[in-house]
């Protein structure tokens, strides 16, 4: 947890005296290094109450739930603000059953239910006796700073050698000969929590992969004219094959969900800045690293959606990419060549989104190393579609967060940054992708709160967004409405199932 943990305080405005008591508790927490978030201080005239509650609860390290008779009654009846906060809290609990993020603070004096039903049997802090305020505050502050009064004794070694655990670090092969070997070694390192071994594995593979990539281009591509789109697919496949051990290691780290391994943004920087890459020659060869960036972030997003880590997927999609000699920067998701218009795949400047999409959606048959990461081809396809659905929703939220709702007028044309090719899937794949996206409701919330939009805003403009999507599909593919993907049955009613 951060040095100054952030705590959101949820309570009902029972009386002026109760509001004053809550304010005094929050002030005491702030004096002792707790970043307490309280509506009395942080919510001003004209602010969006719904957004304040949603953002506060989701982004806090801990949430203090001040339980009075009135609060419990309103929460259990889904009334007012308390009822809305209950909905958000439930979303968190769906994500991580048993989470200790929510701390009930008992304040009522009656013998009625101490906590709302949505908090179940969680251990609470008892503040019913004002004479014990200081003592209870000390316990609470220690809990928030993760400094318990009684330290848990360290775990000693077994006195019986025959059953002692093997604590040796994972052996790193001198030469990793295949992507499969890279996957197995990386998986062992993750299970052992061996960050030192992980760094050693990357240090062994990374220089060789990029050296081989540069030498392969010099020996086989430079001076050779691109002949066909089929050849381009084979060329990009070869480039992917060369760096696949590095991609595999990174995806194992993402798949683990462990904080010390899950952040794998650095590989994107490596792919886009290959040391020794020739800036001259045919453009499709020059821009091969961009195609690798397109492949990597898409696979990264696949794994993130498959493991309920939308926040991690968005983190990479929002990576800043330099352009114009490094004088300007754009988010990856805003740049066509990285998001689905890869020139090195289609052979045309600006790329072709359907060709780039087909290259990815059919990759499971070509890249055997994906077998280690996804259980089957359908699982891979579903995860890829779900990732691009998430980016599509994120684009809508970004427009709203920037205050540009006027762009969503259905009488005008909207030019989507996220290609709409993910919608050209069979019914089952689309249905499964939507289910995968909904599996973690709290992560969906992050799609809009992270760019200062609310669910109410996103949901109210969803019909316009889908109408614009259908118009763009017709405009780009010359399809009539009858031959459109099955949007009306599935994606159009996305929010009704949440």
PDB file of C-alpha atoms in Angstrom, residues 55-264:
ATOM      1  CA  UNK A  55     -14.465   7.133  -8.414  1.00  0.00           C
ATOM      2  CA  UNK A  56     -13.893   7.343  -4.643  1.00  0.00           C
ATOM      3  CA  UNK A  57     -14.861   3.767  -3.829  1.00  0.00           C
ATOM      4  CA  UNK A  58     -13.150   2.159  -6.817  1.00  0.00           C
ATOM      5  CA  UNK A  59      -9.851   4.055  -6.468  1.00  0.00           C
ATOM      6  CA  UNK A  60      -9.453   4.043  -2.680  1.00  0.00           C
ATOM      7  CA  UNK A  61      -7.093   1.609  -0.969  1.00  0.00           C
ATOM      8  CA  UNK A  62      -9.692   1.002   1.762  1.00  0.00           C
ATOM      9  CA  UNK A  63     -13.316   2.042   2.289  1.00  0.00           C
ATOM     10  CA  UNK A  64     -14.677   2.894   5.747  1.00  0.00           C
ATOM     11  CA  UNK A  65     -18.408   2.123   5.983  1.00  0.00           C
ATOM     12  CA  UNK A  66     -19.892   4.106   8.919  1.00  0.00           C
ATOM     13  CA  UNK A  67     -22.755   1.882  10.059  1.00  0.00           C
ATOM     14  CA  UNK A  68     -25.659   3.572  11.840  1.00  0.00           C
ATOM     15  CA  UNK A  69     -29.228   2.296  12.058  1.00  0.00           C
ATOM     16  CA  UNK A  70     -30.250   4.649   9.263  1.00  0.00           C
ATOM     17  CA  UNK A  71     -27.276   3.689   7.049  1.00  0.00           C
ATOM     18  CA  UNK A  72     -27.954  -0.043   7.423  1.00  0.00           C
ATOM     19  CA  UNK A  73     -31.657   0.425   6.745  1.00  0.00           C
ATOM     20  CA  UNK A  74     -31.071   2.553   3.621  1.00  0.00           C
ATOM     21  CA  UNK A  75     -28.339   0.260   2.277  1.00  0.00           C
ATOM     22  CA  UNK A  76     -30.461  -2.859   2.654  1.00  0.00           C
ATOM     23  CA  UNK A  77     -33.346  -1.069   0.919  1.00  0.00           C
ATOM     24  CA  UNK A  78     -31.134   0.356  -1.889  1.00  0.00           C
ATOM     25  CA  UNK A  79     -32.161   3.920  -1.045  1.00  0.00           C
ATOM     26  CA  UNK A  80     -30.448   7.137  -2.066  1.00  0.00           C
ATOM     27  CA  UNK A  81     -26.703   7.500  -2.257  1.00  0.00           C
ATOM     28  CA  UNK A  82     -26.146   4.662   0.171  1.00  0.00           C
ATOM     29  CA  UNK A  83     -27.973   2.321  -2.183  1.00  0.00           C
ATOM     30  CA  UNK A  84     -25.756   3.397  -5.092  1.00  0.00           C
ATOM     31  CA  UNK A  85     -22.609   2.899  -3.017  1.00  0.00           C
ATOM     32  CA  UNK A  86     -23.871  -0.593  -2.166  1.00  0.00           C
ATOM     33  CA  UNK A  87     -24.021  -1.380  -5.898  1.00  0.00           C
ATOM     34  CA  UNK A  88     -20.397  -0.309  -6.388  1.00  0.00           C
ATOM     35  CA  UNK A  89     -19.238  -2.222  -3.318  1.00  0.00           C
ATOM     36  CA  UNK A  90     -20.942  -5.337  -4.633  1.00  0.00           C
ATOM     37  CA  UNK A  91     -19.017  -4.973  -7.893  1.00  0.00           C
ATOM     38  CA  UNK A  92     -15.769  -4.974  -5.935  1.00  0.00           C
ATOM     39  CA  UNK A  93     -16.840  -8.079  -4.013  1.00  0.00           C
ATOM     40  CA  UNK A  94     -17.645  -9.898  -7.247  1.00  0.00           C
ATOM     41  CA  UNK A  95     -14.098  -9.212  -8.376  1.00  0.00           C
ATOM     42  CA  UNK A  96     -12.455 -10.460  -5.209  1.00  0.00           C
ATOM     43  CA  UNK A  97     -14.639 -12.377  -2.776  1.00  0.00           C
ATOM     44  CA  UNK A  98     -13.335 -12.038   0.742  1.00  0.00           C
ATOM     45  CA  UNK A  99     -11.567  -8.730   0.070  1.00  0.00           C
ATOM     46  CA  UNK A 100     -10.583  -6.706   3.142  1.00  0.00           C
ATOM     47  CA  UNK A 101     -10.939  -3.412   1.284  1.00  0.00           C
ATOM     48  CA  UNK A 102     -14.177  -2.575   3.135  1.00  0.00           C
ATOM     49  CA  UNK A 103     -14.022  -1.920   6.884  1.00  0.00           C
ATOM     50  CA  UNK A 104     -17.348  -1.589   8.753  1.00  0.00           C
ATOM     51  CA  UNK A 105     -17.250   1.114  11.457  1.00  0.00           C
ATOM     52  CA  UNK A 106     -20.008   0.398  14.001  1.00  0.00           C
ATOM     53  CA  UNK A 107     -21.608   3.585  15.277  1.00  0.00           C
ATOM     54  CA  UNK A 108     -25.235   2.707  16.080  1.00  0.00           C
ATOM     55  CA  UNK A 109     -26.436   2.238  19.649  1.00  0.00           C
ATOM     56  CA  UNK A 110     -29.401  -0.077  19.011  1.00  0.00           C
ATOM     57  CA  UNK A 111     -29.459  -3.864  18.945  1.00  0.00           C
ATOM     58  CA  UNK A 112     -30.437  -3.940  15.256  1.00  0.00           C
ATOM     59  CA  UNK A 113     -28.222  -5.433  12.539  1.00  0.00           C
ATOM     60  CA  UNK A 114     -24.767  -3.940  12.946  1.00  0.00           C
ATOM     61  CA  UNK A 115     -23.772  -3.982   9.258  1.00  0.00           C
ATOM     62  CA  UNK A 116     -25.619  -3.998   5.919  1.00  0.00           C
ATOM     63  CA  UNK A 117     -26.202  -7.430   4.416  1.00  0.00           C
ATOM     64  CA  UNK A 118     -23.733  -6.736   1.582  1.00  0.00           C
ATOM     65  CA  UNK A 119     -20.877  -6.600   4.121  1.00  0.00           C
ATOM     66  CA  UNK A 120     -21.811 -10.017   5.457  1.00  0.00           C
ATOM     67  CA  UNK A 121     -19.737 -11.192   8.421  1.00  0.00           C
ATOM     68  CA  UNK A 122     -16.724  -8.917   7.986  1.00  0.00           C
ATOM     69  CA  UNK A 123     -14.770  -7.991  11.098  1.00  0.00           C
ATOM     70  CA  UNK A 124     -15.705  -4.485  12.207  1.00  0.00           C
ATOM     71  CA  UNK A 125     -14.266  -1.649  14.290  1.00  0.00           C
ATOM     72  CA  UNK A 126     -16.517  -0.769  17.232  1.00  0.00           C
ATOM     73  CA  UNK A 127     -16.914   2.989  17.776  1.00  0.00           C
ATOM     74  CA  UNK A 128     -20.178   2.834  19.745  1.00  0.00           C
ATOM     75  CA  UNK A 129     -18.500   3.955  22.986  1.00  0.00           C
ATOM     76  CA  UNK A 130     -17.142   7.516  22.701  1.00  0.00           C
ATOM     77  CA  UNK A 131     -14.911   6.900  25.728  1.00  0.00           C
ATOM     78  CA  UNK A 132     -12.986   4.346  23.653  1.00  0.00           C
ATOM     79  CA  UNK A 133     -12.584   6.651  20.628  1.00  0.00           C
ATOM     80  CA  UNK A 134      -8.808   7.110  20.937  1.00  0.00           C
ATOM     81  CA  UNK A 135      -8.130   3.406  21.508  1.00  0.00           C
ATOM     82  CA  UNK A 136     -10.285   2.374  18.533  1.00  0.00           C
ATOM     83  CA  UNK A 137      -8.679   5.071  16.372  1.00  0.00           C
ATOM     84  CA  UNK A 138      -5.218   3.704  17.134  1.00  0.00           C
ATOM     85  CA  UNK A 139      -6.284   0.204  16.084  1.00  0.00           C
ATOM     86  CA  UNK A 140      -7.891   1.522  12.905  1.00  0.00           C
ATOM     87  CA  UNK A 141      -4.887   3.670  11.973  1.00  0.00           C
ATOM     88  CA  UNK A 142      -2.524   0.752  12.526  1.00  0.00           C
ATOM     89  CA  UNK A 143      -4.711  -1.394  10.282  1.00  0.00           C
ATOM     90  CA  UNK A 144      -4.724   1.238   7.519  1.00  0.00           C
ATOM     91  CA  UNK A 145      -0.950   1.672   7.726  1.00  0.00           C
ATOM     92  CA  UNK A 146      -0.513  -2.132   7.888  1.00  0.00           C
ATOM     93  CA  UNK A 147       1.307  -1.863  11.218  1.00  0.00           C
ATOM     94  CA  UNK A 148      -0.428  -4.372  13.537  1.00  0.00           C
ATOM     95  CA  UNK A 149      -0.050  -4.069  17.323  1.00  0.00           C
ATOM     96  CA  UNK A 150       0.964  -7.725  17.520  1.00  0.00           C
ATOM     97  CA  UNK A 151       3.424  -8.821  14.835  1.00  0.00           C
ATOM     98  CA  UNK A 152       2.975 -12.273  13.354  1.00  0.00           C
ATOM     99  CA  UNK A 153       6.044 -14.381  14.233  1.00  0.00           C
ATOM    100  CA  UNK A 154       8.265 -15.365  11.281  1.00  0.00           C
ATOM    101  CA  UNK A 155       7.855 -18.863   9.854  1.00  0.00           C
ATOM    102  CA  UNK A 156      10.773 -21.093  10.790  1.00  0.00           C
ATOM    103  CA  UNK A 157      12.257 -24.088   9.006  1.00  0.00           C
ATOM    104  CA  UNK A 158      10.888 -27.566   9.450  1.00  0.00           C
ATOM    105  CA  UNK A 159      12.833 -29.508  12.138  1.00  0.00           C
ATOM    106  CA  UNK A 160      12.508 -32.584   9.928  1.00  0.00           C
ATOM    107  CA  UNK A 161      14.963 -32.486   6.966  1.00  0.00           C
ATOM    108  CA  UNK A 162      13.024 -35.125   5.063  1.00  0.00           C
ATOM    109  CA  UNK A 163      10.047 -32.775   4.605  1.00  0.00           C
ATOM    110  CA  UNK A 164      11.882 -29.471   4.307  1.00  0.00           C
ATOM    111  CA  UNK A 165      10.791 -27.436   1.300  1.00  0.00           C
ATOM    112  CA  UNK A 166      13.119 -26.973  -1.649  1.00  0.00           C
ATOM    113  CA  UNK A 167      13.911 -23.254  -1.664  1.00  0.00           C
ATOM    114  CA  UNK A 168      16.495 -23.329  -4.463  1.00  0.00           C
ATOM    115  CA  UNK A 169      16.029 -20.785  -7.226  1.00  0.00           C
ATOM    116  CA  UNK A 170      14.906 -22.052 -10.626  1.00  0.00           C
ATOM    117  CA  UNK A 171      17.781 -23.049 -12.868  1.00  0.00           C
ATOM    118  CA  UNK A 172      18.057 -20.835 -15.947  1.00  0.00           C
ATOM    119  CA  UNK A 173      19.177 -22.797 -19.038  1.00  0.00           C
ATOM    120  CA  UNK A 174      22.441 -21.572 -20.561  1.00  0.00           C
ATOM    121  CA  UNK A 175      20.737 -21.240 -23.915  1.00  0.00           C
ATOM    122  CA  UNK A 176      16.959 -21.114 -24.294  1.00  0.00           C
ATOM    123  CA  UNK A 177      16.502 -22.976 -27.554  1.00  0.00           C
ATOM    124  CA  UNK A 178      12.779 -22.554 -28.167  1.00  0.00           C
ATOM    125  CA  UNK A 179       9.720 -20.490 -27.317  1.00  0.00           C
ATOM    126  CA  UNK A 180       8.292 -23.533 -25.525  1.00  0.00           C
ATOM    127  CA  UNK A 181      11.367 -23.688 -23.282  1.00  0.00           C
ATOM    128  CA  UNK A 182      11.065 -19.939 -22.603  1.00  0.00           C
ATOM    129  CA  UNK A 183       7.436 -20.448 -21.552  1.00  0.00           C
ATOM    130  CA  UNK A 184       8.234 -23.326 -19.200  1.00  0.00           C
ATOM    131  CA  UNK A 185      11.158 -21.515 -17.576  1.00  0.00           C
ATOM    132  CA  UNK A 186       9.200 -18.271 -17.151  1.00  0.00           C
ATOM    133  CA  UNK A 187       6.262 -20.171 -15.628  1.00  0.00           C
ATOM    134  CA  UNK A 188       8.546 -21.823 -13.054  1.00  0.00           C
ATOM    135  CA  UNK A 189      10.064 -18.456 -12.146  1.00  0.00           C
ATOM    136  CA  UNK A 190       6.631 -16.902 -11.642  1.00  0.00           C
ATOM    137  CA  UNK A 191       5.455 -19.784  -9.452  1.00  0.00           C
ATOM    138  CA  UNK A 192       8.601 -19.440  -7.343  1.00  0.00           C
ATOM    139  CA  UNK A 193       8.295 -15.643  -7.196  1.00  0.00           C
ATOM    140  CA  UNK A 194      11.895 -15.516  -8.441  1.00  0.00           C
ATOM    141  CA  UNK A 195      12.255 -11.960  -9.754  1.00  0.00           C
ATOM    142  CA  UNK A 196      16.043 -12.238  -9.902  1.00  0.00           C
ATOM    143  CA  UNK A 197      15.826 -15.335 -12.082  1.00  0.00           C
ATOM    144  CA  UNK A 198      13.225 -13.591 -14.239  1.00  0.00           C
ATOM    145  CA  UNK A 199      15.570 -10.697 -14.941  1.00  0.00           C
ATOM    146  CA  UNK A 200      18.366 -13.138 -15.759  1.00  0.00           C
ATOM    147  CA  UNK A 201      16.136 -14.978 -18.231  1.00  0.00           C
ATOM    148  CA  UNK A 202      15.184 -11.736 -19.985  1.00  0.00           C
ATOM    149  CA  UNK A 203      18.825 -10.579 -20.045  1.00  0.00           C
ATOM    150  CA  UNK A 204      19.809 -13.832 -21.737  1.00  0.00           C
ATOM    151  CA  UNK A 205      17.076 -13.820 -24.400  1.00  0.00           C
ATOM    152  CA  UNK A 206      16.559 -10.122 -25.184  1.00  0.00           C
ATOM    153  CA  UNK A 207      19.933  -9.230 -26.827  1.00  0.00           C
ATOM    154  CA  UNK A 208      19.953 -12.357 -28.973  1.00  0.00           C
ATOM    155  CA  UNK A 209      16.366 -11.887 -30.174  1.00  0.00           C
ATOM    156  CA  UNK A 210      16.928  -8.335 -31.383  1.00  0.00           C
ATOM    157  CA  UNK A 211      20.345  -9.116 -32.835  1.00  0.00           C
ATOM    158  CA  UNK A 212      18.791 -12.001 -34.803  1.00  0.00           C
ATOM    159  CA  UNK A 213      15.972  -9.704 -35.951  1.00  0.00           C
ATOM    160  CA  UNK A 214      18.386  -7.081 -37.313  1.00  0.00           C
ATOM    161  CA  UNK A 215      20.637  -9.678 -38.994  1.00  0.00           C
ATOM    162  CA  UNK A 216      17.651 -11.461 -40.559  1.00  0.00           C
ATOM    163  CA  UNK A 217      16.443  -8.206 -42.117  1.00  0.00           C
ATOM    164  CA  UNK A 218      19.931  -7.352 -43.409  1.00  0.00           C
ATOM    165  CA  UNK A 219      20.399 -10.807 -44.891  1.00  0.00           C
ATOM    166  CA  UNK A 220      16.970 -11.481 -46.371  1.00  0.00           C
ATOM    167  CA  UNK A 221      14.938  -8.276 -46.735  1.00  0.00           C
ATOM    168  CA  UNK A 222      17.140  -5.268 -47.469  1.00  0.00           C
ATOM    169  CA  UNK A 223      17.271  -4.734 -51.211  1.00  0.00           C
ATOM    170  CA  UNK A 224      14.401  -7.154 -51.813  1.00  0.00           C
ATOM    171  CA  UNK A 225      11.211  -5.666 -53.216  1.00  0.00           C
ATOM    172  CA  UNK A 226       7.920  -6.737 -51.563  1.00  0.00           C
ATOM    173  CA  UNK A 227       6.143  -9.023 -54.010  1.00  0.00           C
ATOM    174  CA  UNK A 228       2.711  -9.840 -52.603  1.00  0.00           C
ATOM    175  CA  UNK A 229       0.470  -9.573 -49.567  1.00  0.00           C
ATOM    176  CA  UNK A 230       0.946 -13.289 -48.952  1.00  0.00           C
ATOM    177  CA  UNK A 231       4.688 -12.680 -48.763  1.00  0.00           C
ATOM    178  CA  UNK A 232       4.168  -9.810 -46.298  1.00  0.00           C
ATOM    179  CA  UNK A 233       2.195 -12.080 -43.971  1.00  0.00           C
ATOM    180  CA  UNK A 234       5.044 -14.617 -44.083  1.00  0.00           C
ATOM    181  CA  UNK A 235       7.607 -11.868 -43.412  1.00  0.00           C
ATOM    182  CA  UNK A 236       5.722 -10.501 -40.389  1.00  0.00           C
ATOM    183  CA  UNK A 237       5.243 -14.070 -39.143  1.00  0.00           C
ATOM    184  CA  UNK A 238       9.008 -14.591 -39.327  1.00  0.00           C
ATOM    185  CA  UNK A 239       9.648 -11.388 -37.366  1.00  0.00           C
ATOM    186  CA  UNK A 240       7.126 -12.510 -34.734  1.00  0.00           C
ATOM    187  CA  UNK A 241       8.793 -15.922 -34.583  1.00  0.00           C
ATOM    188  CA  UNK A 242      12.196 -14.350 -33.869  1.00  0.00           C
ATOM    189  CA  UNK A 243      10.905 -12.294 -30.914  1.00  0.00           C
ATOM    190  CA  UNK A 244       8.309 -14.855 -29.758  1.00  0.00           C
ATOM    191  CA  UNK A 245      10.411 -16.060 -26.773  1.00  0.00           C
ATOM    192  CA  UNK A 246      10.386 -12.491 -25.412  1.00  0.00           C
ATOM    193  CA  UNK A 247       6.676 -12.082 -26.105  1.00  0.00           C
ATOM    194  CA  UNK A 248       5.952 -15.399 -24.412  1.00  0.00           C
ATOM    195  CA  UNK A 249       7.886 -14.460 -21.273  1.00  0.00           C
ATOM    196  CA  UNK A 250       6.067 -11.122 -21.070  1.00  0.00           C
ATOM    197  CA  UNK A 251       2.663 -12.792 -21.503  1.00  0.00           C
ATOM    198  CA  UNK A 252       3.461 -15.313 -18.754  1.00  0.00           C
ATOM    199  CA  UNK A 253       4.122 -12.365 -16.445  1.00  0.00           C
ATOM    200  CA  UNK A 254       0.823 -10.752 -17.415  1.00  0.00           C
ATOM    201  CA  UNK A 255      -1.046 -14.045 -17.052  1.00  0.00           C
ATOM    202  CA  UNK A 256       0.264 -14.505 -13.496  1.00  0.00           C
ATOM    203  CA  UNK A 257      -1.464 -11.343 -12.250  1.00  0.00           C
ATOM    204  CA  UNK A 258       1.334 -10.938  -9.680  1.00  0.00           C
ATOM    205  CA  UNK A 259       2.422  -7.351  -9.083  1.00  0.00           C
ATOM    206  CA  UNK A 260       6.117  -8.122  -9.468  1.00  0.00           C
ATOM    207  CA  UNK A 261       5.602  -9.691 -12.921  1.00  0.00           C
ATOM    208  CA  UNK A 262       2.419  -8.277 -14.512  1.00  0.00           C
ATOM    209  CA  UNK A 263       3.741  -4.919 -15.766  1.00  0.00           C
ATOM    210  CA  UNK A 264       5.313  -5.733 -19.141  1.00  0.00           C
TER     211      UNK A 264
END
